[in-house]
GROMACS .gro file of C-alpha atoms in nm:
model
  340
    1UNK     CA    1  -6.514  -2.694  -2.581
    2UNK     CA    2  -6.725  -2.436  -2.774
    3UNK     CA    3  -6.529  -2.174  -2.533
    4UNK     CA    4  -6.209  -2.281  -2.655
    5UNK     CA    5  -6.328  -2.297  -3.007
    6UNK     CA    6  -6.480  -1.962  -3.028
    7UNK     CA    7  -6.157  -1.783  -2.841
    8UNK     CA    8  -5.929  -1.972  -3.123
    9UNK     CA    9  -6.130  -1.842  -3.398
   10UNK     CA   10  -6.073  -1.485  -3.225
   11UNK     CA   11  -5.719  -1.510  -3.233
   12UNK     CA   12  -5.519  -1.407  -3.552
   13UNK     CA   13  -5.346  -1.699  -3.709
   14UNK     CA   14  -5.042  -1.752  -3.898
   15UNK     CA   15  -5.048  -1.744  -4.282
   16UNK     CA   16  -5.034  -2.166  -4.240
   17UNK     CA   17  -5.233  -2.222  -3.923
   18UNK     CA   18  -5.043  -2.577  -3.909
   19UNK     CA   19  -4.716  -2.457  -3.928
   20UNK     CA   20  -4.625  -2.461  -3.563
   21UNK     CA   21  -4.236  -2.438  -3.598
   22UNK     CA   22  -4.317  -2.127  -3.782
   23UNK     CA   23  -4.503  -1.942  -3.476
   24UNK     CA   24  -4.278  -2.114  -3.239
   25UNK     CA   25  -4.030  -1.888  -3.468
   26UNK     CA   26  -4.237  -1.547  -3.446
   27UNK     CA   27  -4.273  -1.640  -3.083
   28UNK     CA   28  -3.920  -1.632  -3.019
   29UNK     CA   29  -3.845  -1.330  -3.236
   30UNK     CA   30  -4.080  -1.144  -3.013
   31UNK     CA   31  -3.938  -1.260  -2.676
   32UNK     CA   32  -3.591  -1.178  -2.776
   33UNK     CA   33  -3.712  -0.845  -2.928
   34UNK     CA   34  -3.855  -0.806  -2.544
   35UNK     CA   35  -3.539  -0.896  -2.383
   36UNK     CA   36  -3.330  -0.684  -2.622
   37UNK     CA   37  -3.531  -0.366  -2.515
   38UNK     CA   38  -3.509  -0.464  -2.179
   39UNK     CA   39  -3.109  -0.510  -2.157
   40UNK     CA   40  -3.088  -0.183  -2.321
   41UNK     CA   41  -3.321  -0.025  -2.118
   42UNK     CA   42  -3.125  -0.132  -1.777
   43UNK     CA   43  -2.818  -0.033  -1.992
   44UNK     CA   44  -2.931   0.327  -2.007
   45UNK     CA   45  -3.103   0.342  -1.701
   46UNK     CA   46  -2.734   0.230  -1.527
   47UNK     CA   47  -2.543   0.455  -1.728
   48UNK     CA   48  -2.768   0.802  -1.674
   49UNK     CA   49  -2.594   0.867  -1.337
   50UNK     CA   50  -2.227   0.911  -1.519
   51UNK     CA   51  -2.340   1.042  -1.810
   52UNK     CA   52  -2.533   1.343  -1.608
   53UNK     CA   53  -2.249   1.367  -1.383
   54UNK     CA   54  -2.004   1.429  -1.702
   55UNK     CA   55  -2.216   1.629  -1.824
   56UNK     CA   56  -2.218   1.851  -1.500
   57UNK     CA   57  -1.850   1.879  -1.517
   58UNK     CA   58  -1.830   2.023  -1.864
   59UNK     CA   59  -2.073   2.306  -1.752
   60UNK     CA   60  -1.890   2.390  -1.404
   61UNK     CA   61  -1.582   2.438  -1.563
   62UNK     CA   62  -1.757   2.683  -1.855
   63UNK     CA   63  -1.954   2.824  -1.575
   64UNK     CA   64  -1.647   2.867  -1.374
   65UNK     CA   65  -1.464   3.108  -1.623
   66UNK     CA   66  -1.749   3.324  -1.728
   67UNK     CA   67  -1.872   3.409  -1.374
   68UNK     CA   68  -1.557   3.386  -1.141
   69UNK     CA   69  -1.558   3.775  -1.124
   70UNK     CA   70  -1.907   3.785  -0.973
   71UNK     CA   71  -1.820   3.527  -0.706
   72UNK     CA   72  -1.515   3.751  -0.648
   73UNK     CA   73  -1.723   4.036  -0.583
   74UNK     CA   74  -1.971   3.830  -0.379
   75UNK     CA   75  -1.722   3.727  -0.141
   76UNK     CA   76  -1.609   4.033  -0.082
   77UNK     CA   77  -1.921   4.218   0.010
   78UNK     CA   78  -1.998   3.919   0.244
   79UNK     CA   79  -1.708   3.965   0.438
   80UNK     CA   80  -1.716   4.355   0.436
   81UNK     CA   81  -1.766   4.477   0.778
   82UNK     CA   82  -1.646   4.833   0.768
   83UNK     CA   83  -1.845   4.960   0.442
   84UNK     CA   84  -1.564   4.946   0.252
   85UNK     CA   85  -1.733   4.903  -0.065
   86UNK     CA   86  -2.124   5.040  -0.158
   87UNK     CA   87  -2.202   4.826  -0.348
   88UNK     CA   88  -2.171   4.535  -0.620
   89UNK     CA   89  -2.082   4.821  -0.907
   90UNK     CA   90  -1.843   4.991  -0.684
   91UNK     CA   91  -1.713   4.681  -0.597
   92UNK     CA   92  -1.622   4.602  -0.891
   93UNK     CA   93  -1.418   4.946  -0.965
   94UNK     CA   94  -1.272   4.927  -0.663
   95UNK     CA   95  -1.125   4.593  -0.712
   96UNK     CA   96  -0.987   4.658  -1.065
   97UNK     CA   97  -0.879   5.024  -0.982
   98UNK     CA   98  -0.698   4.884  -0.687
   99UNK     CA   99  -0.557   4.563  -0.756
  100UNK     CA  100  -0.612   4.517  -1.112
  101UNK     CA  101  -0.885   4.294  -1.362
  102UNK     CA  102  -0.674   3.969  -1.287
  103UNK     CA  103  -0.781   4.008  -0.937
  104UNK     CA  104  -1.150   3.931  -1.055
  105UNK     CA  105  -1.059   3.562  -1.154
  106UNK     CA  106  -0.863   3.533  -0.822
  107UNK     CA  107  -0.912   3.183  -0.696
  108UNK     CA  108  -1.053   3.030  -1.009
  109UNK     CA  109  -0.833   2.711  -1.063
  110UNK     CA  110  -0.991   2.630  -0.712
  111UNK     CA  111  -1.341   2.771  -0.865
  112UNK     CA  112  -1.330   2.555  -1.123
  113UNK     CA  113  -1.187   2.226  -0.996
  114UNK     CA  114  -1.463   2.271  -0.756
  115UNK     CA  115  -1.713   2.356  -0.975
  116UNK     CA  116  -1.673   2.078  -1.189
  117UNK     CA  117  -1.628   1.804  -0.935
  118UNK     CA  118  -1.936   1.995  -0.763
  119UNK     CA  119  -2.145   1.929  -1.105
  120UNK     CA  120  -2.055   1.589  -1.109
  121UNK     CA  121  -2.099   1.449  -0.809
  122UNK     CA  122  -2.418   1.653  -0.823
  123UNK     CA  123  -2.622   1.539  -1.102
  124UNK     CA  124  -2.479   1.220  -1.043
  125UNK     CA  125  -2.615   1.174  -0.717
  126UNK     CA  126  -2.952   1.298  -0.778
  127UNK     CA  127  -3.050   1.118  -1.048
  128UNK     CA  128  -2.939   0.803  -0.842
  129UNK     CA  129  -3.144   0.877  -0.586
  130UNK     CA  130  -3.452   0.962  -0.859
  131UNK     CA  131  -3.329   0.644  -0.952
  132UNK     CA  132  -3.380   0.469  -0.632
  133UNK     CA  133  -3.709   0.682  -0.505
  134UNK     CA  134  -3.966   0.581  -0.843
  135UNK     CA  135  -4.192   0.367  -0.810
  136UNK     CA  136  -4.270   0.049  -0.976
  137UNK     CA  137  -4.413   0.270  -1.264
  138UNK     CA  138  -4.100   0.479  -1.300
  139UNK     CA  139  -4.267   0.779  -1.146
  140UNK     CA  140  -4.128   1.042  -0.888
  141UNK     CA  141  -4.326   1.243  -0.625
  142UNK     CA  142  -4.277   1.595  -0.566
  143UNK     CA  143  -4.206   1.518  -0.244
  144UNK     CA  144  -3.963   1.203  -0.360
  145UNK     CA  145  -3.828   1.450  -0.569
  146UNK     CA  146  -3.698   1.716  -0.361
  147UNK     CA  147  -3.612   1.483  -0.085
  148UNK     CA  148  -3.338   1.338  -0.414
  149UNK     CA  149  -3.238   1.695  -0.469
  150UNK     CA  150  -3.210   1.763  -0.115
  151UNK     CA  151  -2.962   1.439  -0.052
  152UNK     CA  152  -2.745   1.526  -0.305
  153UNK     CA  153  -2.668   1.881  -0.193
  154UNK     CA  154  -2.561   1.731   0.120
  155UNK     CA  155  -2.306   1.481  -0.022
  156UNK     CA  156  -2.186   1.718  -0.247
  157UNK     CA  157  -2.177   1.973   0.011
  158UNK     CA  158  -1.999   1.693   0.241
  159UNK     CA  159  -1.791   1.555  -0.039
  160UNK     CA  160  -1.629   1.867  -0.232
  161UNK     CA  161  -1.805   2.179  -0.163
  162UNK     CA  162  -1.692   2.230   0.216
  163UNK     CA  163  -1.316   2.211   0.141
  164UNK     CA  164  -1.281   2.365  -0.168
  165UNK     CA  165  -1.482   2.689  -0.064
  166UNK     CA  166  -1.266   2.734   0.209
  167UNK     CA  167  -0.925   2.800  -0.013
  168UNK     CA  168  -1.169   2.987  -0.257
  169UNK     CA  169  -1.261   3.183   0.045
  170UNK     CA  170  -0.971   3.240   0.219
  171UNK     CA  171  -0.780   3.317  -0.183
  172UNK     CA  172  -1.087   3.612  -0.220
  173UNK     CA  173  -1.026   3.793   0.033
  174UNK     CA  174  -0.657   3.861   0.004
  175UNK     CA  175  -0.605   4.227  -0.101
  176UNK     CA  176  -0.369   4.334  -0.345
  177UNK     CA  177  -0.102   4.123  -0.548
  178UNK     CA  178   0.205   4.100  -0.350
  179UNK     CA  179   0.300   3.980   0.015
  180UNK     CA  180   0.010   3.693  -0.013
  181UNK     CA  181   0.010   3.443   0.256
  182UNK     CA  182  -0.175   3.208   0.023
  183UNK     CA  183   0.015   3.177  -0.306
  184UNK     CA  184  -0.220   2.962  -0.466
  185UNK     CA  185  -0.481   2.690  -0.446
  186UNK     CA  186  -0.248   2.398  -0.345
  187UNK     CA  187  -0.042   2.618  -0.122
  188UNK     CA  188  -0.346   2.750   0.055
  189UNK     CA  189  -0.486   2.401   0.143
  190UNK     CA  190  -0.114   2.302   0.240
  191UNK     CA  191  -0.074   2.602   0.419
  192UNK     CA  192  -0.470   2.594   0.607
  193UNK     CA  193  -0.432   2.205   0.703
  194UNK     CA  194  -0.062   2.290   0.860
  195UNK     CA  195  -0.155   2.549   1.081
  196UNK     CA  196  -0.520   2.486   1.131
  197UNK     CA  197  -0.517   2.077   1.137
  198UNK     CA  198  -0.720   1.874   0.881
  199UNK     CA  199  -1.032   1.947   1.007
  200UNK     CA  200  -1.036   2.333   0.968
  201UNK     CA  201  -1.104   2.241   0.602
  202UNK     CA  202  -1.440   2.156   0.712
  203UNK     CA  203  -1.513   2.485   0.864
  204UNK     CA  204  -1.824   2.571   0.838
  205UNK     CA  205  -1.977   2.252   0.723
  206UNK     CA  206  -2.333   2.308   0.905
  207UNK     CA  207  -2.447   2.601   0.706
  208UNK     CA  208  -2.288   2.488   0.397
  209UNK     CA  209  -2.526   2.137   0.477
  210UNK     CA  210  -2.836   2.353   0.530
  211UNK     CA  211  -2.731   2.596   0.204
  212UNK     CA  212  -2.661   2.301  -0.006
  213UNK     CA  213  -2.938   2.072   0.078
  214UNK     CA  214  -3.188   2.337   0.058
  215UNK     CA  215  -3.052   2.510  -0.275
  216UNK     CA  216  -3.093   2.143  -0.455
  217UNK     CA  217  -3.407   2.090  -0.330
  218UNK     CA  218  -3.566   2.407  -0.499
  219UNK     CA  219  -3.345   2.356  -0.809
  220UNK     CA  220  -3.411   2.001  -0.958
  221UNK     CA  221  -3.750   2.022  -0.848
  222UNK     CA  222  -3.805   2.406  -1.011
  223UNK     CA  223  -3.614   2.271  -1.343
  224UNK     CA  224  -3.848   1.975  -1.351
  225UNK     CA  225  -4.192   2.184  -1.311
  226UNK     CA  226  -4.056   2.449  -1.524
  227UNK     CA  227  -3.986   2.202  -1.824
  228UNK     CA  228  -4.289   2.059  -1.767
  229UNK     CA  229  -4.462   2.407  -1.770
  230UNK     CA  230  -4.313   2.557  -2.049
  231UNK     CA  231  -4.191   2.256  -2.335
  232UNK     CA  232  -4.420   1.991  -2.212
  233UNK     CA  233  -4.099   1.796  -2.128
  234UNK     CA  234  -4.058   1.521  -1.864
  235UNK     CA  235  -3.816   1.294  -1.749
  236UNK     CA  236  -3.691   1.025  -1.994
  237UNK     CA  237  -3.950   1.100  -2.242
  238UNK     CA  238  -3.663   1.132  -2.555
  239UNK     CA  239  -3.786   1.489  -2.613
  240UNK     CA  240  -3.473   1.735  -2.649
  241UNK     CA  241  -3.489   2.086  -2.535
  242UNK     CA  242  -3.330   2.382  -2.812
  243UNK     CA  243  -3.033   2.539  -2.604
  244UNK     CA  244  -3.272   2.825  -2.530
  245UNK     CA  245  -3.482   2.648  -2.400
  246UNK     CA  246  -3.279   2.512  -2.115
  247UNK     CA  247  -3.112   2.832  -2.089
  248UNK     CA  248  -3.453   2.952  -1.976
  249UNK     CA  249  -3.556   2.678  -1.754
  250UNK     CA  250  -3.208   2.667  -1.555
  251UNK     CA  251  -3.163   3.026  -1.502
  252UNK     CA  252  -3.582   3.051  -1.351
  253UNK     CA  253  -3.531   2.710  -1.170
  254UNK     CA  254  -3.198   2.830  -0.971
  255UNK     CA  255  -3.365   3.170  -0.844
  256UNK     CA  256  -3.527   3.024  -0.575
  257UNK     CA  257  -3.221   2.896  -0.435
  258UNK     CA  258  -3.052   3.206  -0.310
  259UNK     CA  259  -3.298   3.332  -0.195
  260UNK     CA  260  -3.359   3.082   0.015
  261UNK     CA  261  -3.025   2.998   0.160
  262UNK     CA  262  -2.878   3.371   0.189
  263UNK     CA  263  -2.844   3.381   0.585
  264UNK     CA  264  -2.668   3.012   0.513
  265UNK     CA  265  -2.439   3.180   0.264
  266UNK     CA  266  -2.354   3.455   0.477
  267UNK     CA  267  -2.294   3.234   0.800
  268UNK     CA  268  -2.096   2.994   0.597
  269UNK     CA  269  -1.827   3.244   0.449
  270UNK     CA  270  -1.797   3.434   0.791
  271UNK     CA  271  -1.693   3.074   0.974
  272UNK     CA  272  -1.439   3.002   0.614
  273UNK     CA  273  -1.322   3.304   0.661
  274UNK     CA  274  -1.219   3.266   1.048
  275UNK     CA  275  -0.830   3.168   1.062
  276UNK     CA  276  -0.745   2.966   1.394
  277UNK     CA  277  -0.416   3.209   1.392
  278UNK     CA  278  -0.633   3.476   1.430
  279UNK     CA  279  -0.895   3.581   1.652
  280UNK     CA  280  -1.226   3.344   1.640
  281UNK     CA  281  -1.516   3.540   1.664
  282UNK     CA  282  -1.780   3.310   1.556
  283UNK     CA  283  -1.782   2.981   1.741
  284UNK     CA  284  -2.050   2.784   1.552
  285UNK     CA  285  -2.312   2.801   1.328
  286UNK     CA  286  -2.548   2.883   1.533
  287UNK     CA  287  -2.324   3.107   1.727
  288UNK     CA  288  -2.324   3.333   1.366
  289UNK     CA  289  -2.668   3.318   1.300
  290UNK     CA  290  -2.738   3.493   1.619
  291UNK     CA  291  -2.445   3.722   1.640
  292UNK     CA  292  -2.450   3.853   1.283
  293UNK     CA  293  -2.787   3.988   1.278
  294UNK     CA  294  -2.748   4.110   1.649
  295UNK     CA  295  -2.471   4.345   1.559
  296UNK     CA  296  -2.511   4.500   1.195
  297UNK     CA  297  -2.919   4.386   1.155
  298UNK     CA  298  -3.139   4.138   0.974
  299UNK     CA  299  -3.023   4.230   0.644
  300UNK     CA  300  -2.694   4.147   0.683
  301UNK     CA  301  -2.766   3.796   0.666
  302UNK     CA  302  -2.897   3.845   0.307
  303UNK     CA  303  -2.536   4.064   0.194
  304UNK     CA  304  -2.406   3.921  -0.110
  305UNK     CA  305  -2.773   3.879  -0.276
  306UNK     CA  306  -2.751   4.060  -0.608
  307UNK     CA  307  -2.392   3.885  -0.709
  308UNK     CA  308  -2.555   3.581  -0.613
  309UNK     CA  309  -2.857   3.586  -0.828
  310UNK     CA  310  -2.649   3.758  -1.112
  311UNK     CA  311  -2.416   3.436  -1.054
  312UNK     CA  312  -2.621   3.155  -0.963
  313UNK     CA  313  -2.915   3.179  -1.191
  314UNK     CA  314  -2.684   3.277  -1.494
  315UNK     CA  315  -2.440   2.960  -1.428
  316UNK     CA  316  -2.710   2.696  -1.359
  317UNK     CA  317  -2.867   2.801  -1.715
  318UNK     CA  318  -2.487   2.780  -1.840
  319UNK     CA  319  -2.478   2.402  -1.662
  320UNK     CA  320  -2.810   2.284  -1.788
  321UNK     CA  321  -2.760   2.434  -2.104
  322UNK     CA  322  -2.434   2.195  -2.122
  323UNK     CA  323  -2.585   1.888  -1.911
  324UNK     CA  324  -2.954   1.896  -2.093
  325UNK     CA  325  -2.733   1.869  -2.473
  326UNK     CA  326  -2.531   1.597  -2.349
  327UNK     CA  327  -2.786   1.340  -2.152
  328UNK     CA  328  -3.014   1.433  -2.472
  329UNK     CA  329  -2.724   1.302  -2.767
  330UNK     CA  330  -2.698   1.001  -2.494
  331UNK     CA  331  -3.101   0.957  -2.518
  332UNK     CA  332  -3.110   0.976  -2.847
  333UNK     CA  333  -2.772   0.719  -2.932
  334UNK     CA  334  -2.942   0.491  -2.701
  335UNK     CA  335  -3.301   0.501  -2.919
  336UNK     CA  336  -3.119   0.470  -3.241
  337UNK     CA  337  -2.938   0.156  -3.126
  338UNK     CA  338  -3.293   0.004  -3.052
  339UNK     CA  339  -3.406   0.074  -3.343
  340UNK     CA  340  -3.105  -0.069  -3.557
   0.00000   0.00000   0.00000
């Protein structure tokens, strides 16, 4: 009994400590305060995946028209066997001297459809499987993390990459501007599945796996240390990044990346590349890895590096630049309808 009286003497009471229905009142207030945060926590927790997916999309597509001439040029070196060109600079002269500047956006409705259904199913996918790796505290692992980044690049590279970069491919590396066998991005597909069968859409699949997988891993986990480094920013803590600032972050977080995966890169446009109406040089992945380094040396695998890192780097910091803005207006909608 003196227990009991002591700890109720402790506790605050209510302006009339005999009104009960009152503080059954301020009791309930509180629990359905609790519940309201709750439901619109799990609201915002559901919706993150789609809203970082859309998000995603609207950079691809920007990214898509600024650096479609790089890719252009990237492609080509890659599949440059005689020494046609010297280099990315003469590259580029050579392709606008010879077949004009519209040939430097060649393939870009395929770019950019791809691009933006890329983004998309991207983001999305990682931060569902953030989503499903944190633990009870709503904390991610290095290790979770990369292994999230690392699933997503292979359903995305599954999903849309795979097929789409083979009529991007095969659209890049048509010379000149009449006389095309591929007319266009729906004609090429039509064209590739009716000759090839469905499956030759899929060409080169393993390497684009391995390039995909790896390229994610480095990238959300880089972003996420570099925020964290820099602006003090982490995951679902409401803080907004300036436009800058994620400019900054997603251009240093995506040059790891390509790097990384540039003997993937290489292997994987040399297989796209390959028409079964041709002559099939390459017969697998592994088949390329060996064979390309075997006949024009190690560095081969890494041709196409500079476009890529003035490409990649430049269009992640587009993408994040884009995706960072929009999940941060969706943050901060969601706090002000707590607090109304």
């Amino acid at each position: 009994p003196d227990a009991i009286e002591a700890l109720a003497r402790a506790m605050p009471a209510p302006a009339n400590a005999y009104d009960v229905p009152a503080l059954r009142r301020l009791r309930g207030a509180a629990s359905a305060s609790e519940r309201t945060e709750k439901r619109s926590a799990a609201r915002a927790a559901a919706l993150l995946p789609l809203v970082k997916g859309v998000s995603g999309s609207f950079g691809g597509v920007i990214e898509a028209c600024c650096l479609q001439p790089v890719d252009v040029v990237k492609t080509r070196l890659q599949l440059d066997k005689s020494g046609q060109y010297k280099g990315v600079v003469d590259c580029f002269k050579k392709i606008h001297a010879e077949e004009g500047v519209g040939a430097l956006w060649k393939g870009l409705n395929a770019f950019a459809t791809h691009l933006c259904f890329k983004y998309m199913l991207r983001m999305g996918t990682n931060a569902t499987f953030q989503a499903a790796l944190r633990d009870e505290e709503g904390k991610l692992t290095t290790g979770k993390r990369m292994a999230a980044g690392f699933g997503a690049g292979v359903v995305e590279a599954l999903c849309i990459v795979t097929p789409f970069e083979v009529v991007k491919i095969r659209l890049q590396q048509q010379k000149g501007s009449v006389n095309l066998k591929y007319k266009g991005t729906l004609h090429a597909a039509r064209t590739i599945m009716k000759e090839e069968g469905v499956m030759a859409m899929w060409n080169g699949a393993g390497p684009t796996i391995a390039r995909n997988g790896t390229n994610q891993m480095c990238l959300f986990t880089a972003k996420a240390h570099v925020d964290s480094f820099l602006w003090g920013k982490h995951d679902g803590d409401g803080m907004a990044l300036h436009p800058v600032q994620s400019l900054i972050s997603g251009g240093l977080a995506a040059t790891i990346g390509p790097v990384a995966t540039g003997p993937f890169d290489v292997v994987k446009t040399r297989l796209m590349a390959q028409s079964k109406a041709g002559v099939i040089k390459y017969k697998s992945f592994l088949h390329a890895l060996y064979l390309i380094p075997k006949e024009e040396g190690m560095l081969a695998m890494w041709k196409g590096l500079l476009p890529r890192l003035m490409r990649i780097p430049p269009g992640q910091a587009i993408t994040f630049m884009v995706a960072d803005g929009v999940v941060s207006h969706f943050e901060k909608s969601f706090s002000q309808e707590d607090d109304d």
